[in-house]
Amino acid sequence: MARSDLIINLVKASVRGDVADARAVAEAIAADERSKKHSGVADRISRALDTPQPPQRNGQAHTPGIRVRDGSGGVQRSEPRRPLSSLYLDESIYKACDELIEEQRRADVLRAYGLEPRHRLLLAGPPGNGKTSLAEAIAYELALPLFTVRYDAVVTSYLGETAQRLRRLFDFVRTEPCVLFFDEFDAIGKERGDIHETGEIKRVITTLLLQIDDLPSYCVLVGATNHPELLDRATWRRFELRLSLNAPSSKQMIKYFHDQLNEFEGQPGYTAKRLCESVAPVSFSEAEAFFLDVRRRIALAQGARELRSILDDRVKAFRSHSRARIEGAIDGGKTDPSVS
């Protein structure tokens, strides 16, 4: 049976004559039934929503068909391709994610005991260490689409418009099981007590909290932030699972280099440890960028250069870029009057 709150919301929308709300709730009911493996009921609801309107008769005003308040423009839909096993994470992170995935897969068992699976996850840590990849991997393991929030399509300068677009976004998301990913979550979930923020951001956060509370458990919400200290305390408490993805250990990074080297043909002339120490990446994203660069050079060489030569060349280039970036940061700090 559908959730009682959805049925009540459907009745309220019908009584008000709000056809847009009625369709949004009906689609949410269909998604809820589909998440419970009640495909027959979900399909019947979908077919009922697609029923064509009768023609106008006897001069009666034609009632417009039910139209959903489409918030699809606020998200970018993608099909995940990265399995959880491809990530290099601490064992505790793997275990926590495995438990979340199991709860979602066996939600019917939990509901038989009056329980709901956890579906709100916050990922915190420095950039480049797998927060976005982990959100994609969770969607992959659950065989769900990944909806990434587009802030440029949600946040506006008009008073009240951001909150309205946020509500439309969540209305759209509820229509099917999915993983909803908020990257840089602190951009929209900032502390309301910040004296530098306007009243508008406080209204947005209040709307966000209400929408998160009302998000059904078949929609998995993943928020990622590099600055967890900036999050509103009430927002922080909404997440049932909070994980820290810190900078990789030397053991994890060497394992990554070892696996990458094994994919190449030819003699690299480096051990995984030596190459890792030569490149000295500070995050997985930097290490991934290095190996992508190597693959580009291999493809363009078309066998004319040995793997060892290409690796030597790319190590020098990577060191040069890293040094330039560091020197640029130092020079910027010297010229910044706020730095003493």
GROMACS .gro file of C-alpha atoms in nm:
model
  340
    1MET     CA    1   0.000   0.000   0.000
    2ALA     CA    2   0.122   0.351  -0.077
    3ARG     CA    3   0.250   0.570   0.204
    4SER     CA    4  -0.034   0.736   0.393
    5ASP     CA    5   0.119   1.083   0.362
    6LEU     CA    6   0.124   1.054  -0.017
    7ILE     CA    7  -0.241   0.948  -0.024
    8ILE     CA    8  -0.337   1.238   0.204
    9ASN     CA    9  -0.143   1.483  -0.016
   10LEU     CA   10  -0.320   1.346  -0.324
   11VAL     CA   11  -0.660   1.399  -0.161
   12LYS     CA   12  -0.567   1.754  -0.057
   13ALA     CA   13  -0.446   1.840  -0.409
   14SER     CA   14  -0.767   1.701  -0.558
   15VAL     CA   15  -0.987   1.896  -0.317
   16ARG     CA   16  -0.797   2.217  -0.397
   17GLY     CA   17  -0.824   2.145  -0.767
   18ASP     CA   18  -0.446   2.177  -0.800
   19VAL     CA   19  -0.388   1.949  -1.097
   20ALA     CA   20  -0.012   2.007  -1.102
   21ASP     CA   21   0.023   1.896  -0.739
   22ALA     CA   22  -0.209   1.601  -0.800
   23ARG     CA   23   0.009   1.472  -1.083
   24ALA     CA   24   0.332   1.525  -0.889
   25VAL     CA   25   0.195   1.327  -0.593
   26ALA     CA   26   0.052   1.054  -0.818
   27GLU     CA   27   0.390   1.010  -0.985
   28ALA     CA   28   0.554   0.996  -0.643
   29ILE     CA   29   0.308   0.719  -0.544
   30ALA     CA   30   0.393   0.530  -0.863
   31ALA     CA   31   0.765   0.561  -0.787
   32ASP     CA   32   0.706   0.445  -0.430
   33GLU     CA   33   0.514   0.139  -0.552
   34ARG     CA   34   0.783   0.063  -0.810
   35SER     CA   35   1.051   0.077  -0.538
   36LYS     CA   36   0.850  -0.190  -0.351
   37LYS     CA   37   0.849  -0.410  -0.664
   38HIS     CA   38   0.478  -0.341  -0.718
   39SER     CA   39   0.528  -0.282  -1.089
   40GLY     CA   40   0.170  -0.362  -1.183
   41VAL     CA   41   0.025  -0.090  -0.959
   42ALA     CA   42   0.290   0.160  -1.068
   43ASP     CA   43   0.218   0.093  -1.437
   44ARG     CA   44  -0.156   0.134  -1.384
   45ILE     CA   45  -0.100   0.472  -1.218
   46SER     CA   46   0.127   0.582  -1.503
   47ARG     CA   47  -0.130   0.475  -1.762
   48ALA     CA   48  -0.404   0.659  -1.574
   49LEU     CA   49  -0.196   0.978  -1.582
   50ASP     CA   50  -0.154   0.940  -1.957
   51THR     CA   51  -0.528   0.909  -2.019
   52PRO     CA   52  -0.628   1.164  -2.286
   53GLN     CA   53  -0.872   1.438  -2.191
   54PRO     CA   54  -1.232   1.407  -2.324
   55PRO     CA   55  -1.333   1.655  -2.595
   56GLN     CA   56  -1.518   1.974  -2.502
   57ARG     CA   57  -1.900   1.934  -2.508
   58ASN     CA   58  -2.213   2.150  -2.463
   59GLY     CA   59  -2.018   2.470  -2.442
   60GLN     CA   60  -1.852   2.362  -2.114
   61ALA     CA   61  -1.515   2.505  -2.042
   62HIS     CA   62  -1.244   2.253  -2.111
   63THR     CA   63  -1.046   2.160  -1.801
   64PRO     CA   64  -0.674   2.158  -1.882
   65GLY     CA   65  -0.498   1.826  -1.846
   66ILE     CA   66  -0.286   1.754  -1.541
   67ARG     CA   67   0.064   1.886  -1.594
   68VAL     CA   68   0.358   1.816  -1.373
   69ARG     CA   69   0.554   2.108  -1.229
   70ASP     CA   70   0.868   2.015  -1.417
   71GLY     CA   71   1.189   2.071  -1.222
   72SER     CA   72   1.402   1.855  -1.451
   73GLY     CA   73   1.598   2.161  -1.563
   74GLY     CA   74   1.752   2.184  -1.219
   75VAL     CA   75   1.927   1.848  -1.247
   76GLN     CA   76   2.161   1.680  -1.490
   77ARG     CA   77   2.074   1.315  -1.543
   78SER     CA   78   2.350   1.062  -1.608
   79GLU     CA   79   2.384   0.685  -1.610
   80PRO     CA   80   2.654   0.579  -1.361
   81ARG     CA   81   2.943   0.370  -1.491
   82ARG     CA   82   3.178   0.344  -1.192
   83PRO     CA   83   3.135   0.044  -0.955
   84LEU     CA   84   3.214   0.074  -0.587
   85SER     CA   85   3.494  -0.181  -0.620
   86SER     CA   86   3.686   0.057  -0.851
   87LEU     CA   87   3.734   0.315  -0.573
   88TYR     CA   88   4.022   0.329  -0.327
   89LEU     CA   89   3.858   0.390   0.010
   90ASP     CA   90   3.913   0.312   0.375
   91GLU     CA   91   3.757  -0.013   0.491
   92SER     CA   92   3.519   0.175   0.719
   93ILE     CA   93   3.388   0.377   0.421
   94TYR     CA   94   3.335   0.060   0.218
   95LYS     CA   95   3.145  -0.100   0.506
   96ALA     CA   96   2.920   0.202   0.561
   97CYS     CA   97   2.836   0.223   0.189
   98ASP     CA   98   2.773  -0.151   0.167
   99GLU     CA   99   2.528  -0.124   0.455
  100LEU     CA  100   2.345   0.166   0.289
  101ILE     CA  101   2.324  -0.025  -0.040
  102GLU     CA  102   2.197  -0.339   0.135
  103GLU     CA  103   1.927  -0.141   0.315
  104GLN     CA  104   1.809   0.009  -0.014
  105ARG     CA  105   1.810  -0.326  -0.194
  106ARG     CA  106   1.618  -0.497   0.088
  107ALA     CA  107   1.389  -0.208   0.175
  108ASP     CA  108   1.085  -0.438   0.163
  109VAL     CA  109   1.227  -0.641   0.452
  110LEU     CA  110   1.278  -0.329   0.662
  111ARG     CA  111   0.931  -0.199   0.582
  112ALA     CA  112   0.782  -0.530   0.699
  113TYR     CA  113   0.917  -0.432   1.042
  114GLY     CA  114   0.795  -0.074   1.017
  115LEU     CA  115   1.140   0.062   0.927
  116GLU     CA  116   1.274   0.265   0.635
  117PRO     CA  117   1.620   0.233   0.478
  118ARG     CA  118   1.868   0.512   0.531
  119HIS     CA  119   1.882   0.738   0.228
  120ARG     CA  120   2.060   1.062   0.327
  121LEU     CA  121   2.439   1.062   0.306
  122LEU     CA  122   2.687   1.348   0.359
  123LEU     CA  123   3.041   1.322   0.222
  124ALA     CA  124   3.301   1.563   0.359
  125GLY     CA  125   3.668   1.610   0.286
  126PRO     CA  126   3.925   1.796   0.074
  127PRO     CA  127   3.866   1.818  -0.302
  128GLY     CA  128   3.980   1.546  -0.539
  129ASN     CA  129   3.946   1.246  -0.310
  130GLY     CA  130   3.640   1.067  -0.444
  131LYS     CA  131   3.321   1.234  -0.320
  132THR     CA  132   3.168   1.266  -0.666
  133SER     CA  133   3.296   0.922  -0.766
  134LEU     CA  134   3.142   0.767  -0.454
  135ALA     CA  135   2.802   0.922  -0.531
  136GLU     CA  136   2.823   0.775  -0.881
  137ALA     CA  137   2.930   0.434  -0.744
  138ILE     CA  138   2.632   0.421  -0.507
  139ALA     CA  139   2.399   0.496  -0.798
  140TYR     CA  140   2.573   0.225  -1.002
  141GLU     CA  141   2.537  -0.038  -0.730
  142LEU     CA  142   2.169   0.047  -0.688
  143ALA     CA  143   2.112   0.054  -1.066
  144LEU     CA  144   1.960   0.402  -1.034
  145PRO     CA  145   2.009   0.717  -1.243
  146LEU     CA  146   2.232   0.987  -1.096
  147PHE     CA  147   2.072   1.332  -1.076
  148THR     CA  148   2.333   1.603  -1.018
  149VAL     CA  149   2.191   1.938  -0.906
  150ARG     CA  150   2.267   2.229  -1.138
  151TYR     CA  151   2.299   2.535  -0.915
  152ASP     CA  152   2.301   2.767  -1.216
  153ALA     CA  153   1.946   2.653  -1.295
  154VAL     CA  154   1.825   2.666  -0.933
  155VAL     CA  155   1.986   2.968  -0.766
  156THR     CA  156   1.868   3.307  -0.892
  157SER     CA  157   1.890   3.668  -0.774
  158TYR     CA  158   1.511   3.712  -0.765
  159LEU     CA  159   1.348   3.716  -0.424
  160GLY     CA  160   1.173   3.387  -0.352
  161GLU     CA  161   1.249   3.234  -0.691
  162THR     CA  162   1.529   3.006  -0.566
  163ALA     CA  163   1.303   2.846  -0.305
  164GLN     CA  164   1.033   2.789  -0.568
  165ARG     CA  165   1.279   2.628  -0.810
  166LEU     CA  166   1.410   2.410  -0.527
  167ARG     CA  167   1.057   2.286  -0.455
  168ARG     CA  168   1.003   2.209  -0.824
  169LEU     CA  169   1.332   2.021  -0.835
  170PHE     CA  170   1.233   1.797  -0.544
  171ASP     CA  171   0.885   1.748  -0.694
  172PHE     CA  172   1.051   1.615  -1.008
  173VAL     CA  173   1.300   1.396  -0.821
  174ARG     CA  174   1.023   1.223  -0.624
  175THR     CA  175   0.873   1.085  -0.945
  176GLU     CA  176   1.127   0.801  -0.970
  177PRO     CA  177   1.386   0.616  -0.759
  178CYS     CA  178   1.723   0.787  -0.807
  179VAL     CA  179   2.039   0.917  -0.643
  180LEU     CA  180   2.020   1.296  -0.602
  181PHE     CA  181   2.368   1.449  -0.574
  182PHE     CA  182   2.437   1.794  -0.431
  183ASP     CA  183   2.801   1.878  -0.501
  184GLU     CA  184   2.944   2.171  -0.302
  185PHE     CA  185   2.645   2.132  -0.070
  186ASP     CA  186   2.765   2.419   0.149
  187ALA     CA  187   2.675   2.657  -0.136
  188ILE     CA  188   2.308   2.609  -0.057
  189GLY     CA  189   2.306   2.462   0.294
  190LYS     CA  190   2.510   2.731   0.473
  191GLU     CA  191   2.473   2.823   0.838
  192ARG     CA  192   2.173   3.051   0.884
  193GLY     CA  193   2.345   3.229   1.171
  194ASP     CA  194   2.608   3.376   0.937
  195ILE     CA  195   2.575   3.753   0.976
  196HIS     CA  196   2.702   3.807   0.622
  197GLU     CA  197   2.412   3.617   0.466
  198THR     CA  198   2.082   3.776   0.368
  199GLY     CA  199   1.734   3.673   0.470
  200GLU     CA  200   1.688   3.511   0.128
  201ILE     CA  201   1.945   3.235   0.194
  202LYS     CA  202   1.772   3.165   0.523
  203ARG     CA  203   1.442   3.111   0.342
  204VAL     CA  204   1.618   2.885   0.093
  205ILE     CA  205   1.768   2.673   0.370
  206THR     CA  206   1.431   2.645   0.544
  207THR     CA  207   1.278   2.525   0.216
  208LEU     CA  208   1.568   2.285   0.166
  209LEU     CA  209   1.521   2.131   0.511
  210LEU     CA  210   1.148   2.081   0.453
  211GLN     CA  211   1.212   1.917   0.117
  212ILE     CA  212   1.480   1.688   0.260
  213ASP     CA  213   1.245   1.581   0.538
  214ASP     CA  214   0.975   1.502   0.282
  215LEU     CA  215   1.204   1.311   0.045
  216PRO     CA  216   1.092   0.945   0.021
  217SER     CA  217   1.342   0.674   0.107
  218TYR     CA  218   1.355   0.540  -0.250
  219CYS     CA  219   1.539   0.864  -0.341
  220VAL     CA  220   1.895   0.856  -0.206
  221LEU     CA  221   2.027   1.204  -0.126
  222VAL     CA  222   2.406   1.248  -0.134
  223GLY     CA  223   2.558   1.580  -0.033
  224ALA     CA  224   2.929   1.659  -0.078
  225THR     CA  225   3.122   1.943   0.079
  226ASN     CA  226   3.482   2.056   0.117
  227HIS     CA  227   3.381   2.279   0.410
  228PRO     CA  228   3.154   2.092   0.653
  229GLU     CA  229   3.207   2.366   0.912
  230LEU     CA  230   2.999   2.602   0.696
  231LEU     CA  231   2.689   2.383   0.697
  232ASP     CA  232   2.381   2.484   0.891
  233ARG     CA  233   2.355   2.273   1.205
  234ALA     CA  234   1.999   2.168   1.127
  235THR     CA  235   2.110   2.067   0.776
  236TRP     CA  236   2.393   1.859   0.923
  237ARG     CA  237   2.151   1.667   1.144
  238ARG     CA  238   1.930   1.574   0.847
  239PHE     CA  239   2.191   1.331   0.718
  240GLU     CA  240   2.165   0.981   0.863
  241LEU     CA  241   2.515   0.887   0.752
  242ARG     CA  242   2.816   1.121   0.754
  243LEU     CA  243   3.146   1.006   0.607
  244SER     CA  244   3.485   1.177   0.586
  245LEU     CA  245   3.689   1.116   0.272
  246ASN     CA  246   4.034   1.234   0.366
  247ALA     CA  247   4.350   1.258   0.158
  248PRO     CA  248   4.470   0.912   0.048
  249SER     CA  249   4.733   0.731   0.250
  250SER     CA  250   5.061   0.640   0.084
  251LYS     CA  251   4.949   0.275   0.084
  252GLN     CA  252   4.627   0.359  -0.102
  253MET     CA  253   4.809   0.576  -0.354
  254ILE     CA  254   5.077   0.313  -0.424
  255LYS     CA  255   4.802   0.055  -0.475
  256TYR     CA  256   4.638   0.291  -0.725
  257PHE     CA  257   4.966   0.339  -0.914
  258HIS     CA  258   5.028  -0.037  -0.912
  259ASP     CA  259   4.687  -0.110  -1.065
  260GLN     CA  260   4.730   0.161  -1.328
  261LEU     CA  261   5.075   0.041  -1.435
  262ASN     CA  262   4.943  -0.313  -1.478
  263GLU     CA  263   4.708  -0.185  -1.751
  264PHE     CA  264   4.996  -0.072  -1.974
  265GLU     CA  265   5.186  -0.283  -2.222
  266GLY     CA  266   5.564  -0.267  -2.218
  267GLN     CA  267   5.823  -0.210  -1.948
  268PRO     CA  268   5.750   0.104  -1.743
  269GLY     CA  269   6.098   0.125  -1.587
  270TYR     CA  270   5.932   0.227  -1.259
  271THR     CA  271   5.796   0.041  -0.964
  272ALA     CA  272   5.459   0.165  -0.842
  273LYS     CA  273   5.622   0.310  -0.531
  274ARG     CA  274   5.897   0.492  -0.721
  275LEU     CA  275   5.659   0.638  -0.978
  276CYS     CA  276   5.421   0.748  -0.702
  277GLU     CA  277   5.706   0.922  -0.518
  278SER     CA  278   5.822   1.086  -0.842
  279VAL     CA  279   5.478   1.226  -0.924
  280ALA     CA  280   5.381   1.296  -0.560
  281PRO     CA  281   5.009   1.365  -0.619
  282VAL     CA  282   4.816   1.519  -0.331
  283SER     CA  283   4.483   1.364  -0.430
  284PHE     CA  284   4.334   1.086  -0.640
  285SER     CA  285   4.216   1.340  -0.894
  286GLU     CA  286   4.575   1.453  -0.955
  287ALA     CA  287   4.688   1.090  -0.989
  288GLU     CA  288   4.403   1.020  -1.229
  289ALA     CA  289   4.494   1.328  -1.435
  290PHE     CA  290   4.854   1.206  -1.458
  291PHE     CA  291   4.757   0.866  -1.595
  292LEU     CA  292   4.506   1.017  -1.838
  293ASP     CA  293   4.788   1.232  -1.969
  294VAL     CA  294   5.007   0.921  -2.009
  295ARG     CA  295   4.731   0.743  -2.202
  296ARG     CA  296   4.692   1.040  -2.437
  297ARG     CA  297   5.064   1.036  -2.515
  298ILE     CA  298   5.058   0.659  -2.573
  299ALA     CA  299   4.763   0.690  -2.811
  300LEU     CA  300   4.926   0.972  -3.009
  301ALA     CA  301   5.264   0.794  -3.024
  302GLN     CA  302   5.101   0.490  -3.190
  303GLY     CA  303   5.384   0.262  -3.084
  304ALA     CA  304   5.666   0.494  -3.188
  305ARG     CA  305   5.779   0.555  -2.830
  306GLU     CA  306   5.851   0.318  -2.543
  307LEU     CA  307   5.642   0.332  -2.228
  308ARG     CA  308   5.946   0.423  -2.017
  309SER     CA  309   6.018   0.728  -2.234
  310ILE     CA  310   5.660   0.849  -2.213
  311LEU     CA  311   5.651   0.806  -1.834
  312ASP     CA  312   5.980   0.996  -1.794
  313ASP     CA  313   5.843   1.280  -2.006
  314ARG     CA  314   5.510   1.296  -1.821
  315VAL     CA  315   5.677   1.290  -1.477
  316LYS     CA  316   5.888   1.593  -1.574
  317ALA     CA  317   5.584   1.774  -1.713
  318PHE     CA  318   5.378   1.699  -1.401
  319ARG     CA  319   5.656   1.823  -1.172
  320SER     CA  320   5.687   2.141  -1.378
  321HIS     CA  321   5.313   2.209  -1.357
  322SER     CA  322   5.307   2.138  -0.984
  323ARG     CA  323   5.599   2.371  -0.920
  324ALA     CA  324   5.436   2.648  -1.126
  325ARG     CA  325   5.112   2.607  -0.932
  326ILE     CA  326   5.290   2.625  -0.596
  327GLU     CA  327   5.497   2.927  -0.698
  328GLY     CA  328   5.184   3.098  -0.827
  329ALA     CA  329   5.010   3.038  -0.495
  330ILE     CA  330   5.308   3.180  -0.305
  331ASP     CA  331   5.330   3.488  -0.527
  332GLY     CA  332   4.957   3.540  -0.491
  333GLY     CA  333   4.990   3.527  -0.116
  334LYS     CA  334   5.266   3.788  -0.117
  335THR     CA  335   5.066   4.030  -0.321
  336ASP     CA  336   4.747   3.978  -0.123
  337PRO     CA  337   4.717   4.256   0.136
  338SER     CA  338   4.509   4.030   0.358
  339VAL     CA  339   4.807   3.798   0.405
  340SER     CA  340   5.071   3.909   0.651
   0.00000   0.00000   0.00000
